[in-house]
């Protein structure tokens, strides 16, 4: 078989033809820029064609393989962590991970929830969109990979809730405020707890990655 197009099924070939036919006029300089930057072209197509659950937000590299590494790496990068985050470190297993992890950022509203769903309902719906729960490592790893987080933003890590020192179940979340700076902390989140439909959550993506 010659070329990637030879591997496309009939529906994909028809879809590609439809895209070409519907393509708007593109200035030559933009066209050339996308030709020389296939990852930018892939992102533009993904953002235009796919719903939020299928859009890759960020690809991160694993840093933290142990509690000790987390406690050393966070302050070294100018990040803070709360006592509740430190306690959660001691309650989870940090699996060594040297590979890249692709993440999707999504709200319950993006999945059609116009009311406050339970955390369980939200995660089950996300799974139907091929999203995967994060590993505990992803909390501190994302904190270390997301040093340009906008001030005022609050992002929750979609992970299995962990019983904390106060006996309530919690998940990691990332905040950035003028008072505390870039911080890794935790939030209350049991499976039956109702969550804000506008809250921003991070899942792992199970979509295959191309264009690297």
C-alpha positions as a Markdown table, in Angstrom:
| # | Residue | x | y | z |
|---|---|---|---|---|
| 1 | Unk | 0.0 | 0.0 | 0.0 |
| 2 | Unk | 1.3 | 3.4 | -0.9 |
| 3 | Unk | 0.9 | 6.2 | 1.6 |
| 4 | Unk | -1.3 | 6.7 | 4.6 |
| 5 | Unk | -4.4 | 7.3 | 2.4 |
| 6 | Unk | -4.3 | 3.7 | 1.2 |
| 7 | Unk | -5.0 | 2.6 | 4.8 |
| 8 | Unk | -8.2 | 4.8 | 5.1 |
| 9 | Unk | -11.5 | 3.0 | 5.1 |
| 10 | Unk | -14.3 | 4.1 | 2.8 |
| 11 | Unk | -16.0 | 6.4 | 5.3 |
| 12 | Unk | -12.7 | 8.1 | 6.2 |
| 13 | Unk | -12.0 | 8.8 | 2.5 |
| 14 | Unk | -15.4 | 10.2 | 2.0 |
| 15 | Unk | -15.0 | 12.4 | 5.1 |
| 16 | Unk | -11.6 | 13.7 | 3.9 |
| 17 | Unk | -13.2 | 14.6 | 0.5 |
| 18 | Unk | -16.0 | 16.4 | 2.3 |
| 19 | Unk | -13.5 | 18.4 | 4.4 |
| 20 | Unk | -11.6 | 19.4 | 1.3 |
| 21 | Unk | -14.7 | 20.5 | -0.5 |
| 22 | Unk | -15.9 | 22.6 | 2.5 |
| 23 | Unk | -12.5 | 24.1 | 3.2 |
| 24 | Unk | -12.7 | 27.9 | 3.4 |
| 25 | Unk | -10.2 | 30.2 | 1.7 |
| 26 | Unk | -7.0 | 30.1 | 3.7 |
| 27 | Unk | -4.3 | 32.9 | 3.2 |
| 28 | Unk | -1.1 | 31.5 | 1.7 |
| 29 | Unk | 1.0 | 32.5 | 4.7 |
| 30 | Unk | -1.3 | 30.6 | 7.1 |
| 31 | Unk | -1.4 | 27.6 | 4.8 |
| 32 | Unk | 2.4 | 27.4 | 4.6 |
| 33 | Unk | 2.7 | 27.8 | 8.4 |
| 34 | Unk | 0.4 | 24.8 | 8.9 |
| 35 | Unk | 2.2 | 22.8 | 6.3 |
| 36 | Unk | 5.4 | 23.2 | 8.1 |
| 37 | Unk | 3.8 | 22.7 | 11.6 |
| 38 | Unk | 1.6 | 19.5 | 11.3 |
| 39 | Unk | 1.0 | 19.5 | 15.1 |
| 40 | Unk | -0.6 | 23.0 | 14.9 |
| 41 | Unk | -2.7 | 21.8 | 11.9 |
| 42 | Unk | -3.8 | 18.7 | 13.9 |
| 43 | Unk | -4.8 | 20.9 | 16.9 |
| 44 | Unk | -6.7 | 23.3 | 14.7 |
| 45 | Unk | -8.6 | 20.4 | 13.1 |
| 46 | Unk | -9.2 | 18.7 | 16.4 |
| 47 | Unk | -10.6 | 21.9 | 18.0 |
| 48 | Unk | -12.8 | 22.6 | 15.0 |
| 49 | Unk | -14.2 | 19.1 | 14.5 |
| 50 | Unk | -14.2 | 17.4 | 17.8 |
| 51 | Unk | -16.4 | 18.0 | 21.0 |
| 52 | Unk | -14.5 | 19.0 | 24.2 |
| 53 | Unk | -14.2 | 15.4 | 25.5 |
| 54 | Unk | -12.0 | 14.5 | 22.5 |
| 55 | Unk | -9.7 | 17.5 | 22.5 |
| 56 | Unk | -6.3 | 17.1 | 24.0 |
| 57 | Unk | -5.5 | 19.9 | 26.3 |
| 58 | Unk | -2.0 | 19.2 | 27.5 |
| 59 | Unk | 0.6 | 16.5 | 27.2 |
| 60 | Unk | 2.7 | 16.2 | 30.4 |
| 61 | Unk | 5.9 | 14.4 | 31.4 |
| 62 | Unk | 6.0 | 12.3 | 34.6 |
| 63 | Unk | 8.1 | 13.8 | 37.4 |
| 64 | Unk | 7.0 | 12.3 | 40.6 |
| 65 | Unk | 7.6 | 8.6 | 41.2 |
| 66 | Unk | 7.4 | 8.9 | 45.0 |
| 67 | Unk | 6.2 | 11.1 | 47.8 |
| 68 | Unk | 9.8 | 12.2 | 48.5 |
| 69 | Unk | 10.2 | 13.3 | 44.9 |
| 70 | Unk | 7.0 | 15.3 | 45.1 |
| 71 | Unk | 8.0 | 17.1 | 48.3 |
| 72 | Unk | 11.4 | 18.0 | 46.7 |
| 73 | Unk | 10.2 | 18.9 | 43.2 |
| 74 | Unk | 7.2 | 21.2 | 44.0 |
| 75 | Unk | 9.1 | 23.9 | 46.1 |
| 76 | Unk | 12.1 | 23.7 | 43.7 |
| 77 | Unk | 9.7 | 24.7 | 40.9 |
| 78 | Unk | 8.2 | 27.5 | 42.9 |
| 79 | Unk | 5.0 | 25.7 | 43.8 |
| 80 | Unk | 3.3 | 25.3 | 47.1 |
| 81 | Unk | 1.4 | 22.3 | 48.5 |
| 82 | Unk | -1.0 | 22.2 | 51.4 |
| 83 | Unk | -1.0 | 19.8 | 54.4 |
| 84 | Unk | -4.0 | 18.0 | 53.0 |
| 85 | Unk | -2.0 | 17.4 | 49.7 |
| 86 | Unk | 0.9 | 16.1 | 51.7 |
| 87 | Unk | -1.4 | 13.7 | 53.6 |
| 88 | Unk | -2.9 | 12.5 | 50.4 |
| 89 | Unk | 0.6 | 11.8 | 49.1 |
| 90 | Unk | 1.0 | 9.3 | 52.0 |
| 91 | Unk | -2.3 | 7.6 | 51.2 |
| 92 | Unk | -1.8 | 6.8 | 47.5 |
| 93 | Unk | 0.6 | 4.7 | 45.5 |
| 94 | Unk | 2.9 | 6.5 | 43.2 |
| 95 | Unk | 3.7 | 4.3 | 40.2 |
| 96 | Unk | 6.9 | 5.1 | 38.3 |
| 97 | Unk | 5.9 | 6.8 | 35.0 |
| 98 | Unk | 8.5 | 8.1 | 32.5 |
| 99 | Unk | 6.1 | 8.2 | 29.5 |
| 100 | Unk | 4.0 | 11.2 | 28.4 |
| 101 | Unk | 0.4 | 11.5 | 29.5 |
| 102 | Unk | -2.2 | 13.2 | 27.4 |
| 103 | Unk | -4.9 | 15.1 | 29.3 |
| 104 | Unk | -8.3 | 16.5 | 28.5 |
| 105 | Unk | -9.8 | 19.4 | 30.4 |
| 106 | Unk | -13.6 | 19.3 | 30.6 |
| 107 | Unk | -16.6 | 20.4 | 32.6 |
| 108 | Unk | -19.8 | 18.5 | 33.4 |
| 109 | Unk | -21.6 | 21.1 | 31.3 |
| 110 | Unk | -19.5 | 20.0 | 28.3 |
| 111 | Unk | -21.0 | 16.5 | 28.7 |
| 112 | Unk | -24.5 | 17.7 | 28.8 |
| 113 | Unk | -25.1 | 18.2 | 32.6 |
| 114 | Unk | -27.2 | 21.3 | 33.2 |
| 115 | Unk | -27.7 | 20.3 | 36.8 |
| 116 | Unk | -25.3 | 19.3 | 39.6 |
| 117 | Unk | -24.4 | 15.6 | 38.9 |
| 118 | Unk | -22.8 | 13.4 | 41.4 |
| 119 | Unk | -19.1 | 12.8 | 40.9 |
| 120 | Unk | -20.0 | 9.1 | 40.0 |
| 121 | Unk | -22.5 | 10.2 | 37.3 |
| 122 | Unk | -19.9 | 12.6 | 35.9 |
| 123 | Unk | -17.1 | 10.0 | 35.7 |
| 124 | Unk | -19.4 | 7.4 | 34.2 |
| 125 | Unk | -20.5 | 9.8 | 31.5 |
| 126 | Unk | -16.8 | 10.8 | 30.9 |
| 127 | Unk | -15.9 | 7.1 | 30.5 |
| 128 | Unk | -18.5 | 6.8 | 27.7 |
| 129 | Unk | -16.5 | 9.6 | 25.9 |
| 130 | Unk | -13.3 | 7.4 | 26.2 |
| 131 | Unk | -11.9 | 9.5 | 29.0 |
| 132 | Unk | -9.9 | 7.7 | 31.7 |
| 133 | Unk | -9.5 | 8.5 | 35.4 |
| 134 | Unk | -6.2 | 10.1 | 36.3 |
| 135 | Unk | -3.6 | 8.4 | 38.4 |
| 136 | Unk | -2.6 | 10.0 | 41.7 |
| 137 | Unk | 0.7 | 11.0 | 40.1 |
| 138 | Unk | -1.1 | 13.2 | 37.6 |
| 139 | Unk | -1.9 | 15.8 | 40.3 |
| 140 | Unk | 1.6 | 16.8 | 41.3 |
| 141 | Unk | 2.9 | 16.0 | 37.7 |
| 142 | Unk | 0.4 | 18.5 | 36.2 |
| 143 | Unk | 1.3 | 21.0 | 38.9 |
| 144 | Unk | 4.9 | 20.8 | 37.8 |
| 145 | Unk | 4.0 | 21.0 | 34.1 |
| 146 | Unk | 1.5 | 23.8 | 34.4 |
| 147 | Unk | 3.5 | 26.7 | 35.7 |
| 148 | Unk | 1.7 | 29.2 | 33.5 |
| 149 | Unk | -1.7 | 28.5 | 35.1 |
| 150 | Unk | -3.8 | 31.8 | 35.0 |
| 151 | Unk | -4.4 | 33.5 | 38.3 |
| 152 | Unk | -7.9 | 32.6 | 39.7 |
| 153 | Unk | -8.2 | 29.3 | 37.9 |
| 154 | Unk | -9.1 | 26.2 | 39.8 |
| 155 | Unk | -8.7 | 22.7 | 38.2 |
| 156 | Unk | -9.7 | 19.4 | 39.7 |
| 157 | Unk | -8.0 | 16.1 | 39.1 |
| 158 | Unk | -10.5 | 13.4 | 38.1 |
| 159 | Unk | -9.2 | 10.5 | 40.2 |
| 160 | Unk | -10.5 | 7.9 | 42.6 |
| 161 | Unk | -11.3 | 9.8 | 45.8 |
| 162 | Unk | -8.9 | 9.1 | 48.7 |
| 163 | Unk | -9.8 | 9.1 | 52.4 |
| 164 | Unk | -8.0 | 12.1 | 54.0 |
| 165 | Unk | -6.9 | 12.9 | 57.5 |
| 166 | Unk | -10.3 | 14.5 | 58.2 |
| 167 | Unk | -12.0 | 11.1 | 57.2 |
| 168 | Unk | -13.6 | 12.7 | 54.2 |
| 169 | Unk | -12.8 | 11.7 | 50.6 |
| 170 | Unk | -10.7 | 14.1 | 48.6 |
| 171 | Unk | -9.1 | 14.6 | 45.2 |
| 172 | Unk | -6.1 | 16.8 | 44.1 |
| 173 | Unk | -6.8 | 20.2 | 42.7 |
| 174 | Unk | -4.6 | 22.9 | 41.3 |
| 175 | Unk | -5.1 | 26.6 | 42.2 |
| 176 | Unk | -3.4 | 29.9 | 41.5 |
| 177 | Unk | -4.1 | 32.9 | 43.6 |
| 178 | Unk | -2.3 | 36.1 | 44.4 |
| 179 | Unk | -2.0 | 35.1 | 48.1 |
| 180 | Unk | -0.8 | 31.5 | 47.7 |
| 181 | Unk | 0.7 | 31.4 | 44.2 |
| 182 | Unk | 0.8 | 28.1 | 42.3 |
| 183 | Unk | -0.5 | 25.5 | 44.7 |
| 184 | Unk | -1.4 | 21.8 | 44.8 |
| 185 | Unk | -4.1 | 21.2 | 47.3 |
| 186 | Unk | -7.2 | 18.9 | 47.7 |
| 187 | Unk | -11.0 | 19.3 | 47.6 |
| 188 | Unk | -13.8 | 17.3 | 49.1 |
| 189 | Unk | -15.1 | 14.8 | 46.6 |
| 190 | Unk | -17.0 | 11.6 | 47.4 |
| 191 | Unk | -18.5 | 9.5 | 44.7 |
| 192 | Unk | -22.0 | 10.6 | 45.6 |
| 193 | Unk | -21.1 | 14.2 | 46.2 |
| 194 | Unk | -22.8 | 16.7 | 43.8 |
| 195 | Unk | -20.4 | 18.8 | 41.8 |
| 196 | Unk | -20.7 | 22.2 | 40.0 |
| 197 | Unk | -21.5 | 21.6 | 36.3 |
| 198 | Unk | -19.1 | 24.5 | 35.5 |
| 199 | Unk | -16.2 | 23.1 | 37.4 |
| 200 | Unk | -13.1 | 22.3 | 35.4 |
| 201 | Unk | -11.8 | 18.7 | 35.6 |
| 202 | Unk | -8.8 | 16.9 | 34.1 |
| 203 | Unk | -9.0 | 13.3 | 32.8 |
| 204 | Unk | -6.6 | 11.2 | 30.9 |
| 205 | Unk | -7.3 | 10.7 | 27.2 |
| 206 | Unk | -7.5 | 7.2 | 25.7 |
| 207 | Unk | -7.4 | 8.6 | 22.1 |
| 208 | Unk | -4.4 | 7.6 | 20.1 |
| 209 | Unk | -1.9 | 10.4 | 19.5 |
| 210 | Unk | -0.4 | 11.2 | 16.1 |
| 211 | Unk | 1.5 | 14.0 | 14.5 |
| 212 | Unk | 4.4 | 14.0 | 17.0 |
